[in-house]
mmCIF file with all atom_site columns, C-alpha atoms in Angstrom:
data_model
loop_
_atom_site.group_PDB
_atom_site.id
_atom_site.type_symbol
_atom_site.label_atom_id
_atom_site.label_alt_id
_atom_site.label_comp_id
_atom_site.label_asym_id
_atom_site.label_entity_id
_atom_site.label_seq_id
_atom_site.pdbx_PDB_ins_code
_atom_site.Cartn_x
_atom_site.Cartn_y
_atom_site.Cartn_z
_atom_site.occupancy
_atom_site.B_iso_or_equiv
_atom_site.pdbx_formal_charge
_atom_site.auth_seq_id
_atom_site.auth_comp_id
_atom_site.auth_asym_id
_atom_site.auth_atom_id
_atom_site.pdbx_PDB_model_num
ATOM 1   C CA . MET U 1 1   ? 32.885 -6.843  -22.105 1.00 62.00 ? 1   MET U CA 1
ATOM 2   C CA . LYS U 1 2   ? 32.440 -3.079  -22.279 1.00 67.00 ? 2   LYS U CA 1
ATOM 3   C CA . PRO U 1 3   ? 35.736 -1.304  -23.039 1.00 70.00 ? 3   PRO U CA 1
ATOM 4   C CA . PRO U 1 4   ? 37.292 0.551   -20.097 1.00 87.00 ? 4   PRO U CA 1
ATOM 5   C CA . ALA U 1 5   ? 36.835 4.297   -19.931 1.00 89.00 ? 5   ALA U CA 1
ATOM 6   C CA . ALA U 1 6   ? 39.464 6.688   -21.230 1.00 90.00 ? 6   ALA U CA 1
ATOM 7   C CA . GLY U 1 7   ? 42.477 6.828   -18.940 1.00 92.00 ? 7   GLY U CA 1
ATOM 8   C CA . GLU U 1 8   ? 41.899 3.341   -17.508 1.00 96.00 ? 8   GLU U CA 1
ATOM 9   C CA . THR U 1 9   ? 44.341 0.459   -17.903 1.00 96.00 ? 9   THR U CA 1
ATOM 10  C CA . VAL U 1 10  ? 42.823 -2.916  -17.025 1.00 97.00 ? 10  VAL U CA 1
ATOM 11  C CA . ILE U 1 11  ? 45.175 -5.021  -14.915 1.00 96.00 ? 11  ILE U CA 1
ATOM 12  C CA . ALA U 1 12  ? 42.824 -7.857  -13.920 1.00 97.00 ? 12  ALA U CA 1
ATOM 13  C CA . SER U 1 13  ? 39.359 -9.057  -14.894 1.00 96.00 ? 13  SER U CA 1
ATOM 14  C CA . LYS U 1 14  ? 36.800 -11.717 -14.111 1.00 94.00 ? 14  LYS U CA 1
ATOM 15  C CA . THR U 1 15  ? 33.762 -12.953 -16.022 1.00 93.00 ? 15  THR U CA 1
ATOM 16  C CA . GLY U 1 16  ? 30.730 -13.988 -13.976 1.00 89.00 ? 16  GLY U CA 1
ATOM 17  C CA . ASN U 1 17  ? 27.078 -14.826 -14.414 1.00 90.00 ? 17  ASN U CA 1
ATOM 18  C CA . ASN U 1 18  ? 25.864 -11.684 -12.617 1.00 93.00 ? 18  ASN U CA 1
ATOM 19  C CA . TYR U 1 19  ? 28.396 -9.170  -13.912 1.00 95.00 ? 19  TYR U CA 1
ATOM 20  C CA . TYR U 1 20  ? 31.775 -8.671  -15.542 1.00 96.00 ? 20  TYR U CA 1
ATOM 21  C CA . LEU U 1 21  ? 34.382 -7.406  -13.086 1.00 97.00 ? 21  LEU U CA 1
ATOM 22  C CA . TYR U 1 22  ? 37.659 -5.628  -13.703 1.00 97.00 ? 22  TYR U CA 1
ATOM 23  C CA . LEU U 1 23  ? 40.315 -3.676  -11.852 1.00 98.00 ? 23  LEU U CA 1
ATOM 24  C CA . ALA U 1 24  ? 41.822 -0.727  -13.691 1.00 97.00 ? 24  ALA U CA 1
ATOM 25  C CA . LYS U 1 25  ? 44.642 1.683   -12.945 1.00 97.00 ? 25  LYS U CA 1
ATOM 26  C CA . LEU U 1 26  ? 43.988 5.371   -13.559 1.00 97.00 ? 26  LEU U CA 1
ATOM 27  C CA . LYS U 1 27  ? 46.475 7.921   -14.863 1.00 96.00 ? 27  LYS U CA 1
ATOM 28  C CA . ASN U 1 28  ? 46.530 9.651   -11.460 1.00 95.00 ? 28  ASN U CA 1
ATOM 29  C CA . GLY U 1 29  ? 47.715 6.436   -9.772  1.00 96.00 ? 29  GLY U CA 1
ATOM 30  C CA . ASN U 1 30  ? 44.387 5.524   -8.207  1.00 97.00 ? 30  ASN U CA 1
ATOM 31  C CA . TYR U 1 31  ? 42.459 2.384   -9.136  1.00 98.00 ? 31  TYR U CA 1
ATOM 32  C CA . LYS U 1 32  ? 38.878 1.584   -10.052 1.00 97.00 ? 32  LYS U CA 1
ATOM 33  C CA . LEU U 1 33  ? 37.059 -1.642  -9.272  1.00 98.00 ? 33  LEU U CA 1
ATOM 34  C CA . VAL U 1 34  ? 34.319 -1.875  -11.896 1.00 97.00 ? 34  VAL U CA 1
ATOM 35  C CA . PRO U 1 35  ? 31.427 -4.355  -11.808 1.00 97.00 ? 35  PRO U CA 1
ATOM 36  C CA . PHE U 1 36  ? 29.805 -4.015  -15.237 1.00 96.00 ? 36  PHE U CA 1
ATOM 37  C CA . MET U 1 37  ? 26.299 -5.310  -16.004 1.00 97.00 ? 37  MET U CA 1
ATOM 38  C CA . LYS U 1 38  ? 24.393 -5.635  -19.260 1.00 96.00 ? 38  LYS U CA 1
ATOM 39  C CA . ILE U 1 39  ? 20.720 -5.172  -18.426 1.00 97.00 ? 39  ILE U CA 1
ATOM 40  C CA . GLN U 1 40  ? 17.598 -5.615  -20.517 1.00 98.00 ? 40  GLN U CA 1
ATOM 41  C CA . PHE U 1 41  ? 14.487 -3.831  -19.286 1.00 98.00 ? 41  PHE U CA 1
ATOM 42  C CA . PHE U 1 42  ? 10.911 -4.886  -20.012 1.00 98.00 ? 42  PHE U CA 1
ATOM 43  C CA . PHE U 1 43  ? 7.915  -2.727  -19.087 1.00 98.00 ? 43  PHE U CA 1
ATOM 44  C CA . GLU U 1 44  ? 4.472  -4.196  -18.412 1.00 98.00 ? 44  GLU U CA 1
ATOM 45  C CA . ASP U 1 45  ? 1.227  -2.217  -18.448 1.00 98.00 ? 45  ASP U CA 1
ATOM 46  C CA . ASP U 1 46  ? -1.014 -3.122  -15.510 1.00 96.00 ? 46  ASP U CA 1
ATOM 47  C CA . HIS U 1 47  ? -3.898 -1.842  -13.383 1.00 96.00 ? 47  HIS U CA 1
ATOM 48  C CA . GLY U 1 48  ? -5.285 -0.122  -16.468 1.00 97.00 ? 48  GLY U CA 1
ATOM 49  C CA . LEU U 1 49  ? -2.153 2.043   -16.624 1.00 98.00 ? 49  LEU U CA 1
ATOM 50  C CA . LYS U 1 50  ? 0.222  2.294   -19.569 1.00 98.00 ? 50  LYS U CA 1
ATOM 51  C CA . TRP U 1 51  ? 3.899  3.128   -19.790 1.00 98.00 ? 51  TRP U CA 1
ATOM 52  C CA . THR U 1 52  ? 4.877  5.956   -22.124 1.00 98.00 ? 52  THR U CA 1
ATOM 53  C CA . THR U 1 53  ? 8.104  5.941   -24.090 1.00 98.00 ? 53  THR U CA 1
ATOM 54  C CA . ALA U 1 54  ? 9.359  8.841   -21.987 1.00 98.00 ? 54  ALA U CA 1
ATOM 55  C CA . GLY U 1 55  ? 8.287  7.079   -18.785 1.00 98.00 ? 55  GLY U CA 1
ATOM 56  C CA . ARG U 1 56  ? 10.243 3.956   -19.673 1.00 98.00 ? 56  ARG U CA 1
ATOM 57  C CA . SER U 1 57  ? 13.398 5.897   -20.463 1.00 98.00 ? 57  SER U CA 1
ATOM 58  C CA . LYS U 1 58  ? 13.059 7.951   -17.282 1.00 98.00 ? 58  LYS U CA 1
ATOM 59  C CA . PHE U 1 59  ? 12.726 4.833   -15.123 1.00 98.00 ? 59  PHE U CA 1
ATOM 60  C CA . VAL U 1 60  ? 15.886 3.303   -16.623 1.00 98.00 ? 60  VAL U CA 1
ATOM 61  C CA . ASN U 1 61  ? 17.900 6.500   -16.145 1.00 98.00 ? 61  ASN U CA 1
ATOM 62  C CA . ASP U 1 62  ? 16.570 7.025   -12.611 1.00 98.00 ? 62  ASP U CA 1
ATOM 63  C CA . TRP U 1 63  ? 17.306 3.377   -11.747 1.00 98.00 ? 63  TRP U CA 1
ATOM 64  C CA . LYS U 1 64  ? 20.934 3.733   -12.853 1.00 98.00 ? 64  LYS U CA 1
ATOM 65  C CA . ALA U 1 65  ? 21.334 6.995   -10.954 1.00 98.00 ? 65  ALA U CA 1
ATOM 66  C CA . ALA U 1 66  ? 19.805 5.581   -7.758  1.00 98.00 ? 66  ALA U CA 1
ATOM 67  C CA . VAL U 1 67  ? 21.945 2.426   -7.822  1.00 98.00 ? 67  VAL U CA 1
ATOM 68  C CA . LYS U 1 68  ? 25.164 4.301   -8.577  1.00 97.00 ? 68  LYS U CA 1
ATOM 69  C CA . SER U 1 69  ? 24.504 6.912   -5.884  1.00 96.00 ? 69  SER U CA 1
ATOM 70  C CA . LYS U 1 70  ? 24.073 4.263   -3.170  1.00 97.00 ? 70  LYS U CA 1
ATOM 71  C CA . TRP U 1 71  ? 26.247 1.353   -4.222  1.00 98.00 ? 71  TRP U CA 1
ATOM 72  C CA . GLY U 1 72  ? 28.993 2.990   -6.286  1.00 96.00 ? 72  GLY U CA 1
ATOM 73  C CA . ASN U 1 73  ? 31.351 5.965   -6.273  1.00 94.00 ? 73  ASN U CA 1
ATOM 74  C CA . ARG U 1 74  ? 32.894 4.853   -2.969  1.00 96.00 ? 74  ARG U CA 1
ATOM 75  C CA . THR U 1 75  ? 36.464 4.349   -1.824  1.00 97.00 ? 75  THR U CA 1
ATOM 76  C CA . VAL U 1 76  ? 36.673 0.696   -0.794  1.00 98.00 ? 76  VAL U CA 1
ATOM 77  C CA . LYS U 1 77  ? 40.386 0.495   -0.026  1.00 98.00 ? 77  LYS U CA 1
ATOM 78  C CA . SER U 1 78  ? 43.141 2.946   0.845   1.00 98.00 ? 78  SER U CA 1
ATOM 79  C CA . LEU U 1 79  ? 46.625 2.229   -0.531  1.00 97.00 ? 79  LEU U CA 1
ATOM 80  C CA . SER U 1 80  ? 50.107 3.487   0.245   1.00 94.00 ? 80  SER U CA 1
ATOM 81  C CA . GLY U 1 81  ? 51.058 6.979   -0.845  1.00 94.00 ? 81  GLY U CA 1
ATOM 82  C CA . GLY U 1 82  ? 47.526 8.232   -0.428  1.00 96.00 ? 82  GLY U CA 1
ATOM 83  C CA . LYS U 1 83  ? 46.226 6.235   -3.399  1.00 97.00 ? 83  LYS U CA 1
ATOM 84  C CA . LYS U 1 84  ? 42.860 4.473   -3.282  1.00 98.00 ? 84  LYS U CA 1
ATOM 85  C CA . VAL U 1 85  ? 40.542 1.996   -4.964  1.00 98.00 ? 85  VAL U CA 1
ATOM 86  C CA . ILE U 1 86  ? 37.156 3.384   -6.012  1.00 98.00 ? 86  ILE U CA 1
ATOM 87  C CA . LEU U 1 87  ? 34.133 1.153   -6.598  1.00 98.00 ? 87  LEU U CA 1
ATOM 88  C CA . ASP U 1 88  ? 32.275 2.158   -9.765  1.00 97.00 ? 88  ASP U CA 1
ATOM 89  C CA . PHE U 1 89  ? 29.208 0.218   -10.943 1.00 97.00 ? 89  PHE U CA 1
ATOM 90  C CA . ARG U 1 90  ? 28.537 0.591   -14.665 1.00 96.00 ? 90  ARG U CA 1
ATOM 91  C CA . PHE U 1 91  ? 25.707 -0.513  -16.914 1.00 97.00 ? 91  PHE U CA 1
ATOM 92  C CA . THR U 1 92  ? 24.754 -0.995  -20.521 1.00 96.00 ? 92  THR U CA 1
ATOM 93  C CA . SER U 1 93  ? 21.002 -1.207  -20.946 1.00 97.00 ? 93  SER U CA 1
ATOM 94  C CA . GLN U 1 94  ? 18.354 -1.814  -23.540 1.00 97.00 ? 94  GLN U CA 1
ATOM 95  C CA . ILE U 1 95  ? 14.569 -1.584  -23.432 1.00 98.00 ? 95  ILE U CA 1
ATOM 96  C CA . GLY U 1 96  ? 12.868 -4.613  -24.968 1.00 96.00 ? 96  GLY U CA 1
ATOM 97  C CA . GLY U 1 97  ? 14.204 -6.436  -27.990 1.00 95.00 ? 97  GLY U CA 1
ATOM 98  C CA . TRP U 1 98  ? 16.963 -8.994  -27.519 1.00 94.00 ? 98  TRP U CA 1
ATOM 99  C CA . MET U 1 99  ? 20.464 -8.788  -26.121 1.00 92.00 ? 99  MET U CA 1
ATOM 100 C CA . TRP U 1 100 ? 23.011 -11.052 -24.451 1.00 92.00 ? 100 TRP U CA 1
ATOM 101 C CA . ASP U 1 101 ? 22.496 -9.763  -20.922 1.00 94.00 ? 101 ASP U CA 1
ATOM 102 C CA . HIS U 1 102 ? 23.461 -10.392 -17.318 1.00 95.00 ? 102 HIS U CA 1
ATOM 103 C CA . TRP U 1 103 ? 20.005 -9.412  -16.024 1.00 97.00 ? 103 TRP U CA 1
ATOM 104 C CA . GLU U 1 104 ? 16.459 -9.028  -17.320 1.00 97.00 ? 104 GLU U CA 1
ATOM 105 C CA . ILE U 1 105 ? 14.412 -6.531  -15.305 1.00 98.00 ? 105 ILE U CA 1
ATOM 106 C CA . THR U 1 106 ? 10.632 -6.440  -15.702 1.00 98.00 ? 106 THR U CA 1
ATOM 107 C CA . VAL U 1 107 ? 8.890  -3.348  -14.333 1.00 98.00 ? 107 VAL U CA 1
ATOM 108 C CA . ASN U 1 108 ? 5.118  -3.408  -13.752 1.00 98.00 ? 108 ASN U CA 1
ATOM 109 C CA . LYS U 1 109 ? 3.085  -0.212  -13.915 1.00 98.00 ? 109 LYS U CA 1
ATOM 110 C CA . ILE U 1 110 ? 1.126  0.326   -10.686 1.00 98.00 ? 110 ILE U CA 1
ATOM 111 C CA . PRO U 1 111 ? -0.787 3.292   -9.208  1.00 98.00 ? 111 PRO U CA 1
ATOM 112 C CA . LYS U 1 112 ? 1.146  5.810   -7.129  1.00 97.00 ? 112 LYS U CA 1
ATOM 113 C CA . GLY U 1 113 ? 1.259  4.777   -3.483  1.00 95.00 ? 113 GLY U CA 1
ATOM 114 C CA . TYR U 1 114 ? 0.498  1.120   -4.221  1.00 96.00 ? 114 TYR U CA 1
ATOM 115 C CA . PHE U 1 115 ? 2.803  -1.726  -3.246  1.00 94.00 ? 115 PHE U CA 1
ATOM 116 C CA . GLU U 1 116 ? 3.766  -4.971  -4.938  1.00 95.00 ? 116 GLU U CA 1
ATOM 117 C CA . THR U 1 117 ? 6.432  -7.417  -3.793  1.00 95.00 ? 117 THR U CA 1
ATOM 118 C CA . SER U 1 118 ? 9.626  -7.212  -5.838  1.00 97.00 ? 118 SER U CA 1
ATOM 119 C CA . SER U 1 119 ? 12.020 -10.095 -6.303  1.00 97.00 ? 119 SER U CA 1
ATOM 120 C CA . VAL U 1 120 ? 15.340 -11.264 -7.717  1.00 98.00 ? 120 VAL U CA 1
ATOM 121 C CA . THR U 1 121 ? 15.959 -14.730 -9.143  1.00 96.00 ? 121 THR U CA 1
ATOM 122 C CA . ASP U 1 122 ? 19.421 -15.708 -10.308 1.00 89.00 ? 122 ASP U CA 1
ATOM 123 C CA . GLY U 1 123 ? 20.190 -18.764 -12.365 1.00 85.00 ? 123 GLY U CA 1
ATOM 124 C CA . TRP U 1 124 ? 20.725 -19.577 -16.032 1.00 83.00 ? 124 TRP U CA 1
ATOM 125 C CA . ILE U 1 125 ? 18.605 -16.484 -16.719 1.00 85.00 ? 125 ILE U CA 1
ATOM 126 C CA . ASN U 1 126 ? 18.815 -13.775 -14.066 1.00 96.00 ? 126 ASN U CA 1
ATOM 127 C CA . ASN U 1 127 ? 15.456 -12.093 -13.549 1.00 97.00 ? 127 ASN U CA 1
ATOM 128 C CA . VAL U 1 128 ? 14.317 -9.110  -11.485 1.00 98.00 ? 128 VAL U CA 1
ATOM 129 C CA . ASN U 1 129 ? 10.705 -8.070  -10.917 1.00 98.00 ? 129 ASN U CA 1
ATOM 130 C CA . LEU U 1 130 ? 10.156 -4.424  -9.976  1.00 98.00 ? 130 LEU U CA 1
ATOM 131 C CA . ASP U 1 131 ? 7.278  -1.966  -10.174 1.00 98.00 ? 131 ASP U CA 1
ATOM 132 C CA . SER U 1 132 ? 6.925  1.698   -11.047 1.00 98.00 ? 132 SER U CA 1
ATOM 133 C CA . GLU U 1 133 ? 6.971  2.687   -7.349  1.00 98.00 ? 133 GLU U CA 1
ATOM 134 C CA . ASP U 1 134 ? 10.294 0.994   -6.561  1.00 98.00 ? 134 ASP U CA 1
ATOM 135 C CA . LEU U 1 135 ? 12.243 4.226   -6.980  1.00 98.00 ? 135 LEU U CA 1
ATOM 136 C CA . THR U 1 136 ? 10.070 6.034   -4.430  1.00 98.00 ? 136 THR U CA 1
ATOM 137 C CA . LEU U 1 137 ? 11.214 6.240   -0.802  1.00 97.00 ? 137 LEU U CA 1
ATOM 138 C CA . VAL U 1 138 ? 8.777  4.402   1.466   1.00 96.00 ? 138 VAL U CA 1
ATOM 139 C CA . SER U 1 139 ? 8.676  4.082   5.241   1.00 95.00 ? 139 SER U CA 1
ATOM 140 C CA . LYS U 1 140 ? 10.106 0.872   6.662   1.00 95.00 ? 140 LYS U CA 1
ATOM 141 C CA . ALA U 1 141 ? 10.992 -0.351  10.157  1.00 93.00 ? 141 ALA U CA 1
ATOM 142 C CA . ARG U 1 142 ? 11.823 2.111   12.954  1.00 92.00 ? 142 ARG U CA 1
ATOM 143 C CA . GLY U 1 143 ? 11.343 5.226   10.864  1.00 94.00 ? 143 GLY U CA 1
ATOM 144 C CA . HIS U 1 144 ? 13.843 4.274   8.159   1.00 97.00 ? 144 HIS U CA 1
ATOM 145 C CA . LYS U 1 145 ? 13.062 4.843   4.496   1.00 97.00 ? 145 LYS U CA 1
ATOM 146 C CA . GLN U 1 146 ? 14.098 2.787   1.511   1.00 98.00 ? 146 GLN U CA 1
ATOM 147 C CA . ARG U 1 147 ? 13.647 2.488   -2.243  1.00 98.00 ? 147 ARG U CA 1
ATOM 148 C CA . GLY U 1 148 ? 12.840 -1.041  -3.316  1.00 98.00 ? 148 GLY U CA 1
ATOM 149 C CA . ALA U 1 149 ? 15.053 -0.869  -6.392  1.00 98.00 ? 149 ALA U CA 1
ATOM 150 C CA . VAL U 1 150 ? 18.256 -0.105  -4.471  1.00 98.00 ? 150 VAL U CA 1
ATOM 151 C CA . HIS U 1 151 ? 17.518 -2.898  -1.992  1.00 98.00 ? 151 HIS U CA 1
ATOM 152 C CA . GLU U 1 152 ? 16.890 -5.399  -4.782  1.00 98.00 ? 152 GLU U CA 1
ATOM 153 C CA . PHE U 1 153 ? 20.175 -4.411  -6.416  1.00 98.00 ? 153 PHE U CA 1
ATOM 154 C CA . GLY U 1 154 ? 21.882 -5.851  -3.351  1.00 98.00 ? 154 GLY U CA 1
ATOM 155 C CA . HIS U 1 155 ? 20.357 -9.207  -4.261  1.00 97.00 ? 155 HIS U CA 1
ATOM 156 C CA . MET U 1 156 ? 21.603 -8.736  -7.830  1.00 97.00 ? 156 MET U CA 1
ATOM 157 C CA . SER U 1 157 ? 25.075 -8.415  -6.285  1.00 95.00 ? 157 SER U CA 1
ATOM 158 C CA . GLY U 1 158 ? 24.601 -11.677 -4.379  1.00 94.00 ? 158 GLY U CA 1
ATOM 159 C CA . LEU U 1 159 ? 23.565 -10.358 -0.946  1.00 97.00 ? 159 LEU U CA 1
ATOM 160 C CA . ASP U 1 160 ? 20.876 -11.796 1.334   1.00 97.00 ? 160 ASP U CA 1
ATOM 161 C CA . ASP U 1 161 ? 18.066 -10.078 3.235   1.00 98.00 ? 161 ASP U CA 1
ATOM 162 C CA . GLU U 1 162 ? 19.131 -8.954  6.689   1.00 98.00 ? 162 GLU U CA 1
ATOM 163 C CA . TYR U 1 163 ? 15.665 -8.400  8.191   1.00 97.00 ? 163 TYR U CA 1
ATOM 164 C CA . LEU U 1 164 ? 15.097 -12.148 8.516   1.00 97.00 ? 164 LEU U CA 1
ATOM 165 C CA . LYS U 1 165 ? 15.242 -13.682 11.985  1.00 96.00 ? 165 LYS U CA 1
ATOM 166 C CA . SER U 1 166 ? 17.934 -16.045 10.723  1.00 97.00 ? 166 SER U CA 1
ATOM 167 C CA . SER U 1 167 ? 20.222 -13.172 9.666   1.00 98.00 ? 167 SER U CA 1
ATOM 168 C CA . PRO U 1 168 ? 23.192 -12.325 11.918  1.00 97.00 ? 168 PRO U CA 1
ATOM 169 C CA . HIS U 1 169 ? 22.518 -8.673  11.012  1.00 98.00 ? 169 HIS U CA 1
ATOM 170 C CA . LYS U 1 170 ? 18.809 -8.571  11.898  1.00 96.00 ? 170 LYS U CA 1
ATOM 171 C CA . LYS U 1 171 ? 19.399 -5.679  14.340  1.00 97.00 ? 171 LYS U CA 1
ATOM 172 C CA . SER U 1 172 ? 21.154 -3.553  11.705  1.00 98.00 ? 172 SER U CA 1
ATOM 173 C CA . VAL U 1 173 ? 17.918 -1.821  10.723  1.00 98.00 ? 173 VAL U CA 1
ATOM 174 C CA . LYS U 1 174 ? 19.558 1.048   8.803   1.00 98.00 ? 174 LYS U CA 1
ATOM 175 C CA . SER U 1 175 ? 21.301 -1.402  6.467   1.00 98.00 ? 175 SER U CA 1
ATOM 176 C CA . ILE U 1 176 ? 20.314 -1.293  2.798   1.00 98.00 ? 176 ILE U CA 1
ATOM 177 C CA . MET U 1 177 ? 19.654 -5.033  3.008   1.00 98.00 ? 177 MET U CA 1
ATOM 178 C CA . HIS U 1 178 ? 17.348 -4.453  5.990   1.00 98.00 ? 178 HIS U CA 1
ATOM 179 C CA . SER U 1 179 ? 15.099 -1.386  6.138   1.00 98.00 ? 179 SER U CA 1
ATOM 180 C CA . GLY U 1 180 ? 17.335 1.582   5.323   1.00 98.00 ? 180 GLY U CA 1
ATOM 181 C CA . GLU U 1 181 ? 19.775 2.652   2.648   1.00 98.00 ? 181 GLU U CA 1
ATOM 182 C CA . SER U 1 182 ? 23.135 2.441   4.425   1.00 98.00 ? 182 SER U CA 1
ATOM 183 C CA . VAL U 1 183 ? 25.771 0.363   2.638   1.00 98.00 ? 183 VAL U CA 1
ATOM 184 C CA . MET U 1 184 ? 28.062 -1.440  5.096   1.00 97.00 ? 184 MET U CA 1
ATOM 185 C CA . HIS U 1 185 ? 31.599 -2.771  4.664   1.00 96.00 ? 185 HIS U CA 1
ATOM 186 C CA . ARG U 1 186 ? 30.270 -6.333  4.842   1.00 98.00 ? 186 ARG U CA 1
ATOM 187 C CA . HIS U 1 187 ? 28.241 -5.718  1.677   1.00 98.00 ? 187 HIS U CA 1
ATOM 188 C CA . ASP U 1 188 ? 31.510 -5.437  -0.273  1.00 97.00 ? 188 ASP U CA 1
ATOM 189 C CA . SER U 1 189 ? 33.005 -8.644  1.140   1.00 97.00 ? 189 SER U CA 1
ATOM 190 C CA . GLU U 1 190 ? 32.900 -10.741 -2.053  1.00 96.00 ? 190 GLU U CA 1
ATOM 191 C CA . LEU U 1 191 ? 34.253 -7.927  -4.176  1.00 97.00 ? 191 LEU U CA 1
ATOM 192 C CA . MET U 1 192 ? 36.965 -7.273  -1.605  1.00 98.00 ? 192 MET U CA 1
ATOM 193 C CA . LYS U 1 193 ? 38.113 -10.906 -1.613  1.00 98.00 ? 193 LYS U CA 1
ATOM 194 C CA . TRP U 1 194 ? 38.736 -10.708 -5.346  1.00 98.00 ? 194 TRP U CA 1
ATOM 195 C CA . LEU U 1 195 ? 40.228 -7.209  -5.119  1.00 98.00 ? 195 LEU U CA 1
ATOM 196 C CA . ASN U 1 196 ? 42.666 -8.114  -2.339  1.00 98.00 ? 196 ASN U CA 1
ATOM 197 C CA . LYS U 1 197 ? 43.806 -11.187 -4.258  1.00 98.00 ? 197 LYS U CA 1
ATOM 198 C CA . GLN U 1 198 ? 44.507 -9.105  -7.366  1.00 98.00 ? 198 GLN U CA 1
ATOM 199 C CA . LEU U 1 199 ? 46.331 -6.417  -5.411  1.00 98.00 ? 199 LEU U CA 1
ATOM 200 C CA . LYS U 1 200 ? 48.564 -9.047  -3.820  1.00 97.00 ? 200 LYS U CA 1
ATOM 201 C CA . GLU U 1 201 ? 49.283 -10.813 -7.114  1.00 97.00 ? 201 GLU U CA 1
ATOM 202 C CA . HIS U 1 202 ? 50.208 -7.517  -8.797  1.00 97.00 ? 202 HIS U CA 1
ATOM 203 C CA . GLY U 1 203 ? 52.285 -6.241  -5.878  1.00 97.00 ? 203 GLY U CA 1
ATOM 204 C CA . ILE U 1 204 ? 50.008 -3.279  -5.206  1.00 96.00 ? 204 ILE U CA 1
ATOM 205 C CA . LYS U 1 205 ? 50.010 -2.026  -1.601  1.00 94.00 ? 205 LYS U CA 1
#
């Protein structure tokens, strides 16, 4: 577990295979719901192209920024007295080597403008396959644009694709789990179940 940030008092926590989750009270009376992931990045040279040290570090930093900007820093519940619960994804990362991680992300180097299929596999070892273009906005269905990395993070959080014919949300094209980058309330459903249970048990309204 990563220690809470300064000014946070943890009131409930949960250990999972995909992330460590905790609810913390802030000094100003608000709360933070923090899913914390330990992530190990691996970078593969391909197509005759090589990663530089600076390029690897930039991808990791840009990945964190992209994920946080779309999935985190959001109010997920309003409480009495004007207080609120803020969702804040946090990460500890390492490039190569060995660490006890929640996820191992392998990023292939490909030419600009090329496309390779990315994927997420969860199990005893949670693996993600990305490429160097997955932080670039690309055109998807009906004029929407999406970055592959932020879509795949939804799978890392346990969400399914919504562009499939079998999905009840197949018409929600702007969704981040479809062809856009809009995060919907339903995407927080599992986190909210745990959050609401903790709020009730601790008498927080």
